[in-house]
Tab-separated table of N, CA and C in Angstrom:
chain	number	residue	atom	x	y	z
A	15	MET	N	2.172	-0.925	-20.399
A	15	MET	CA	0.645	-1.202	-20.702
A	15	MET	C	1.445	-3.124	-20.278
A	16	HIS	N	1.976	-3.034	-19.658
A	16	HIS	CA	1.434	-4.324	-18.745
A	16	HIS	C	1.453	-5.431	-18.152
A	17	HIS	N	1.233	-6.435	-18.235
A	17	HIS	CA	1.062	-7.686	-17.161
A	17	HIS	C	-1.367	-6.988	-17.474
A	18	MET	N	-1.165	-7.236	-18.923
A	18	MET	CA	-2.709	-6.515	-18.741
A	18	MET	C	-3.200	-7.555	-20.009
A	19	HIS	N	-4.734	-8.046	-20.056
A	19	HIS	CA	-5.134	-8.854	-20.461
A	19	HIS	C	-5.603	-7.911	-22.245
A	20	ILE	N	-5.166	-9.228	-23.248
A	20	ILE	CA	-5.066	-8.639	-24.366
A	20	ILE	C	-5.926	-7.465	-24.908
A	21	PRO	N	-7.263	-8.325	-24.914
A	21	PRO	CA	-8.633	-6.558	-25.493
A	21	PRO	C	-7.953	-5.815	-24.525
A	22	THR	N	-8.349	-6.243	-23.450
A	22	THR	CA	-8.095	-4.933	-22.647
A	22	THR	C	-6.778	-4.008	-23.563
A	23	LYS	N	-5.820	-4.680	-23.322
A	23	LYS	CA	-4.924	-3.867	-24.065
A	23	LYS	C	-5.307	-3.311	-25.385
A	24	SER	N	-5.860	-3.976	-25.530
A	24	SER	CA	-6.165	-3.542	-28.396
A	24	SER	C	-6.947	-2.021	-27.475
A	25	CYS	N	-8.080	-2.368	-26.698
A	25	CYS	CA	-8.735	-1.590	-26.706
A	25	CYS	C	-9.021	-0.611	-25.454
A	26	MET	N	-8.039	-0.278	-24.844
A	26	MET	CA	-6.506	0.893	-24.530
A	26	MET	C	-6.082	1.850	-25.286
A	27	LYS	N	-5.456	0.922	-25.983
A	27	LYS	CA	-4.629	1.299	-27.440
A	27	LYS	C	-5.319	2.267	-28.055
A	28	ALA	N	-6.499	1.211	-29.294
A	28	ALA	CA	-7.416	2.343	-29.756
A	28	ALA	C	-7.854	3.509	-29.272
A	29	ASN	N	-8.291	2.972	-27.848
A	29	ASN	CA	-8.794	4.905	-27.546
A	29	ASN	C	-7.783	5.565	-26.862
A	30	GLU	N	-6.913	4.727	-26.890
A	30	GLU	CA	-5.668	5.947	-26.601
A	30	GLU	C	-5.330	6.550	-25.093
A	31	VAL	N	-6.169	5.420	-24.594
A	31	VAL	CA	-5.634	6.009	-23.595
A	31	VAL	C	-4.166	5.123	-22.588
A	32	LYS	N	-3.023	6.290	-21.786
A	32	LYS	CA	-2.385	6.937	-21.355
A	32	LYS	C	-1.845	6.095	-20.048
A	33	THR	N	-1.217	5.138	-19.599
A	33	THR	CA	-1.504	3.953	-18.290
A	33	THR	C	0.402	4.460	-17.910
A	34	LEU	N	0.331	4.322	-16.403
A	34	LEU	CA	1.929	4.497	-15.940
A	34	LEU	C	2.359	3.520	-16.254
A	35	GLN	N	3.926	3.477	-16.462
A	35	GLN	CA	4.818	2.910	-16.865
A	35	GLN	C	5.210	1.283	-15.286
A	36	CYS	N	4.416	1.792	-14.187
A	36	CYS	CA	4.997	1.067	-13.213
A	36	CYS	C	5.212	-0.267	-13.353
A	37	PRO	N	6.080	-0.187	-12.600
A	37	PRO	CA	6.621	-1.977	-12.008
A	37	PRO	C	4.458	-2.243	-11.393
A	38	CYS	N	4.444	-3.878	-11.919
A	38	CYS	CA	3.090	-4.425	-10.677
A	38	CYS	C	3.135	-4.419	-9.652
A	39	ARG	N	1.492	-4.140	-8.953
A	39	ARG	CA	2.159	-4.476	-8.015
A	39	ARG	C	2.450	-3.597	-7.037
A	40	SER	N	2.370	-2.099	-7.604
A	40	SER	CA	3.456	-1.592	-6.707
A	40	SER	C	2.836	-0.587	-5.265
A	41	PRO	N	4.640	-1.488	-4.148
A	41	PRO	CA	4.613	-1.043	-3.115
A	41	PRO	C	3.415	0.578	-2.950
A	42	ASP	N	3.686	1.087	-3.382
A	42	ASP	CA	3.819	2.892	-2.907
A	42	ASP	C	1.871	3.098	-3.734
A	43	LEU	N	1.301	1.988	-3.729
A	43	LEU	CA	-0.217	2.341	-4.930
A	43	LEU	C	-0.691	1.592	-4.364
A	44	ASN	N	-0.016	0.516	-2.997
A	44	ASN	CA	-1.177	-0.343	-2.511
A	44	ASN	C	-1.454	0.009	-1.256
A	45	LEU	N	-2.448	0.625	-1.584
A	45	LEU	CA	-3.533	1.150	0.093
A	45	LEU	C	-2.988	-0.247	1.454
A	46	MET	N	-2.587	-1.735	1.317
A	46	MET	CA	-2.453	-2.807	2.632
A	46	MET	C	-1.548	-2.387	2.496
A	47	GLU	N	-0.531	-1.831	1.780
A	47	GLU	CA	1.375	-1.890	2.309
A	47	GLU	C	0.651	-0.391	3.269
A	48	ASP	N	0.548	0.444	3.400
A	48	ASP	CA	0.393	1.482	3.868
A	48	ASP	C	-0.407	1.013	5.593
A	49	LEU	N	-1.492	-0.253	5.115
A	49	LEU	CA	-2.336	-0.540	6.515
A	49	LEU	C	-0.799	-1.772	7.094
A	50	TRP	N	-0.149	-1.947	6.268
A	50	TRP	CA	0.661	-3.156	6.792
A	50	TRP	C	1.592	-2.586	8.003
A	51	GLY	N	2.080	-1.255	7.129
A	51	GLY	CA	3.315	-0.067	7.457
A	51	GLY	C	2.441	0.502	8.506
A	52	ILE	N	1.524	-0.327	9.078
A	52	ILE	CA	0.811	1.179	10.515
A	52	ILE	C	0.991	0.184	11.425
A	53	LEU	N	0.450	-1.309	11.451
A	53	LEU	CA	-0.193	-1.890	11.709
A	53	LEU	C	1.366	-2.964	12.372
A	54	ALA	N	2.604	-2.684	11.756
A	54	ALA	CA	3.893	-2.944	12.352
A	54	ALA	C	4.541	-2.120	13.224
A	55	GLN	N	4.007	-0.624	12.916
A	55	GLN	CA	5.169	0.746	13.446
A	55	GLN	C	3.992	0.711	14.621
A	56	ASP	N	3.368	0.621	15.261
A	56	ASP	CA	2.240	0.021	16.707
A	56	ASP	C	3.339	-1.675	16.720
A	57	VAL	N	2.719	-2.726	16.629
A	57	VAL	CA	3.234	-3.795	16.667
A	57	VAL	C	4.758	-3.494	16.968
A	58	HIS	N	5.664	-2.709	17.249
A	58	HIS	CA	6.582	-2.242	17.360
A	58	HIS	C	7.277	-1.019	17.960
A	59	LYS	N	6.592	-0.288	19.128
A	59	LYS	CA	6.714	0.668	19.195
A	59	LYS	C	7.341	0.859	20.322
A	60	ASN	N	8.007	1.478	21.032
A	60	ASN	CA	9.016	1.726	21.429
A	60	ASN	C	10.615	0.811	21.957
A	61	GLY	N	10.350	-0.077	20.865
A	61	GLY	CA	11.105	-0.983	20.033
A	61	GLY	C	10.603	-2.260	21.003
A	62	ARG	N	9.223	-2.446	21.149
A	62	ARG	CA	8.906	-3.425	21.622
A	62	ARG	C	9.630	-5.029	21.121
A	63	LEU	N	10.183	-5.694	22.282
A	63	LEU	CA	10.416	-7.701	22.395
A	63	LEU	C	9.261	-8.172	22.606
A	64	TYR	N	9.441	-10.154	21.731
A	64	TYR	CA	8.498	-10.630	21.678
A	64	TYR	C	8.796	-11.579	22.535
A	65	ARG	N	8.577	-12.726	23.346
A	65	ARG	CA	8.947	-13.281	23.753
A	65	ARG	C	8.896	-14.852	23.184
A	66	SER	N	8.006	-15.468	22.410
A	66	SER	CA	6.899	-16.044	21.837
A	66	SER	C	6.240	-15.729	20.220
A	67	LYS	N	5.642	-16.323	19.192
A	67	LYS	CA	5.023	-16.741	18.728
A	67	LYS	C	3.907	-16.163	19.019
A	68	SER	N	3.259	-16.553	19.846
A	68	SER	CA	2.264	-17.020	20.508
A	68	SER	C	2.444	-15.008	20.849
A	69	ASP	N	3.471	-14.669	21.672
A	69	ASP	CA	3.176	-13.494	21.983
A	69	ASP	C	3.044	-12.133	21.202
A	70	ILE	N	3.606	-12.888	19.784
A	70	ILE	CA	3.612	-10.841	18.638
A	70	ILE	C	2.323	-11.181	17.954
A	71	LYS	N	1.842	-12.800	18.046
A	71	LYS	CA	0.203	-12.832	17.429
A	71	LYS	C	-0.672	-12.483	17.766
A	72	ALA	N	-0.458	-11.995	19.470
A	72	ALA	CA	-1.448	-11.422	20.659
A	72	ALA	C	-1.126	-10.183	20.628
A	73	ALA	N	-0.704	-9.799	19.992
A	73	ALA	CA	0.215	-8.311	19.913
A	73	ALA	C	-0.345	-7.861	18.461
A	74	ILE	N	-0.126	-8.418	17.444
A	74	ILE	CA	-1.045	-7.787	16.139
A	74	ILE	C	-2.247	-8.324	15.909
A	75	LYS	N	-2.748	-8.578	16.475
A	75	LYS	CA	-4.535	-8.917	16.892
A	75	LYS	C	-4.827	-7.739	18.062
A	76	ASN	N	-4.348	-7.892	18.439
A	76	ASN	CA	-4.544	-6.483	19.791
A	76	ASN	C	-4.445	-5.271	19.063
A	77	CYS	N	-2.845	-5.373	18.508
A	77	CYS	CA	-3.119	-3.680	17.077
A	77	CYS	C	-3.826	-3.632	16.268
A	78	TRP	N	-4.069	-4.595	15.400
A	78	TRP	CA	-5.345	-4.815	15.073
A	78	TRP	C	-6.847	-3.765	15.197
A	79	ASN	N	-6.791	-4.226	16.348
A	79	ASN	CA	-8.085	-4.451	16.833
A	79	ASN	C	-8.100	-3.105	17.623
A	80	ASN	N	-7.014	-2.370	17.077
A	80	ASN	CA	-7.166	-1.225	17.760
A	80	ASN	C	-7.141	0.005	17.149
A	81	ILE	N	-6.837	-0.391	15.741
A	81	ILE	CA	-6.763	1.186	14.824
A	81	ILE	C	-7.999	1.517	13.868
A	82	ASP	N	-8.189	2.474	14.203
A	82	ASP	CA	-8.928	3.370	15.216
A	82	ASP	C	-10.009	2.837	13.219
A	83	THR	N	-11.448	3.860	13.157
A	83	THR	CA	-12.005	4.236	11.452
A	83	THR	C	-11.211	4.669	10.834
A	84	ASP	N	-10.576	6.037	11.572
A	84	ASP	CA	-10.528	7.409	11.055
A	84	ASP	C	-9.250	7.251	10.719
A	85	THR	N	-8.346	5.896	10.884
A	85	THR	CA	-7.617	4.972	9.711
A	85	THR	C	-7.770	4.744	8.266
A	86	PHE	N	-8.804	3.338	8.298
A	86	PHE	CA	-9.394	3.014	7.737
A	86	PHE	C	-9.272	3.754	6.546
A	87	ASP	N	-11.063	4.908	7.324
A	87	ASP	CA	-11.007	5.510	6.825
A	87	ASP	C	-10.549	7.124	5.426
A	88	ALA	N	-9.083	7.284	6.301
A	88	ALA	CA	-8.274	8.073	4.989
A	88	ALA	C	-7.146	8.126	4.364
A	89	LEU	N	-7.039	6.070	4.824
A	89	LEU	CA	-5.732	6.016	3.274
A	89	LEU	C	-6.843	5.952	2.080
A	90	PRO	N	-8.267	5.430	1.820
A	90	PRO	CA	-7.738	5.718	0.032
A	90	PRO	C	-7.463	7.905	-0.279
A	91	GLY	N	-7.849	8.247	0.408
A	91	GLY	CA	-7.286	10.217	0.295
A	91	GLY	C	-6.417	9.828	0.602
A	92	SER	N	-5.214	10.044	0.422
A	92	SER	CA	-3.976	9.123	0.115
A	92	SER	C	-3.248	9.011	-0.705
A	93	MET	N	-4.697	8.270	-1.960
A	93	MET	CA	-3.950	7.569	-3.705
A	93	MET	C	-4.033	9.113	-4.080
A	94	ASN	N	-4.715	9.923	-4.254
A	94	ASN	CA	-4.080	11.199	-5.589
A	94	ASN	C	-2.582	11.088	-5.210
A	95	ARG	N	-2.585	11.875	-3.748
A	95	ARG	CA	-1.077	12.861	-3.670
A	95	ARG	C	-0.175	11.913	-4.082
A	96	ARG	N	-0.262	9.820	-3.808
A	96	ARG	CA	0.622	9.203	-4.079
A	96	ARG	C	0.715	9.092	-5.078
A	97	LEU	N	0.033	9.253	-5.817
A	97	LEU	CA	-0.213	9.325	-7.589
A	97	LEU	C	0.743	9.970	-7.619
A	98	MET	N	0.205	11.844	-7.870
A	98	MET	CA	1.057	12.481	-8.538
A	98	MET	C	2.374	12.859	-8.086
A	99	GLN	N	3.090	11.859	-6.580
A	99	GLN	CA	3.966	11.835	-6.455
A	99	GLN	C	5.063	10.821	-7.108
A	100	THR	N	4.025	9.826	-7.568
A	100	THR	CA	4.636	8.759	-8.311
A	100	THR	C	5.210	9.032	-10.258
A	101	LEU	N	4.547	10.152	-10.342
A	101	LEU	CA	4.323	11.274	-11.809
A	101	LEU	C	5.992	10.879	-11.438
A	102	GLU	N	5.379	11.832	-10.389
A	102	GLU	CA	6.371	13.179	-10.346
A	102	GLU	C	7.884	12.497	-10.888
A	103	LYS	N	7.727	11.265	-10.054
A	103	LYS	CA	9.168	10.580	-9.864
A	103	LYS	C	9.276	9.475	-10.895
A	104	ARG	N	8.635	8.728	-11.555
A	104	ARG	CA	8.727	8.618	-13.040
A	104	ARG	C	8.230	7.274	-12.451
A	105	CYS	N	7.570	6.662	-11.695
A	105	CYS	CA	7.708	5.740	-11.016
A	105	CYS	C	8.889	4.939	-9.978
A	106	SER	N	9.363	6.259	-8.981
A	106	SER	CA	10.532	5.228	-8.816
A	106	SER	C	9.760	5.037	-7.547
A	107	HIS	N	10.785	4.641	-6.433
A	107	HIS	CA	9.821	5.048	-5.348
A	107	HIS	C	9.670	5.989	-4.482
A	108	ILE	N	8.271	6.677	-3.470
A	108	ILE	CA	8.021	7.680	-3.018
A	108	ILE	C	8.323	7.844	-1.752
A	109	THR	N	8.254	8.720	-1.586
A	109	THR	CA	8.814	8.632	0.674
A	109	THR	C	7.212	9.016	0.528
A	110	TYR	N	6.810	8.506	2.125
A	110	TYR	CA	6.033	9.139	2.443
A	110	TYR	C	5.533	10.094	3.967
């Protein structure tokens, strides 16, 4: 139980709540990391290269605006599977 407010830690211990000993802010358990991966894949699809900072900024904005709502809706649905894989791997990095 690392990185936890002391009263919260005490309450969890008193109630025998088990916690994962995973690193704080694990990217495997962070939906935003998945979203950044989706965005990066689209921005660099087919080996795209950009000539300027403004070109890549425009590409990022365009790709972000084109992520469909189904993608956003599906992200939370992957959490149970990722939690189970994280437990099986004893908090080691999981593959997607």
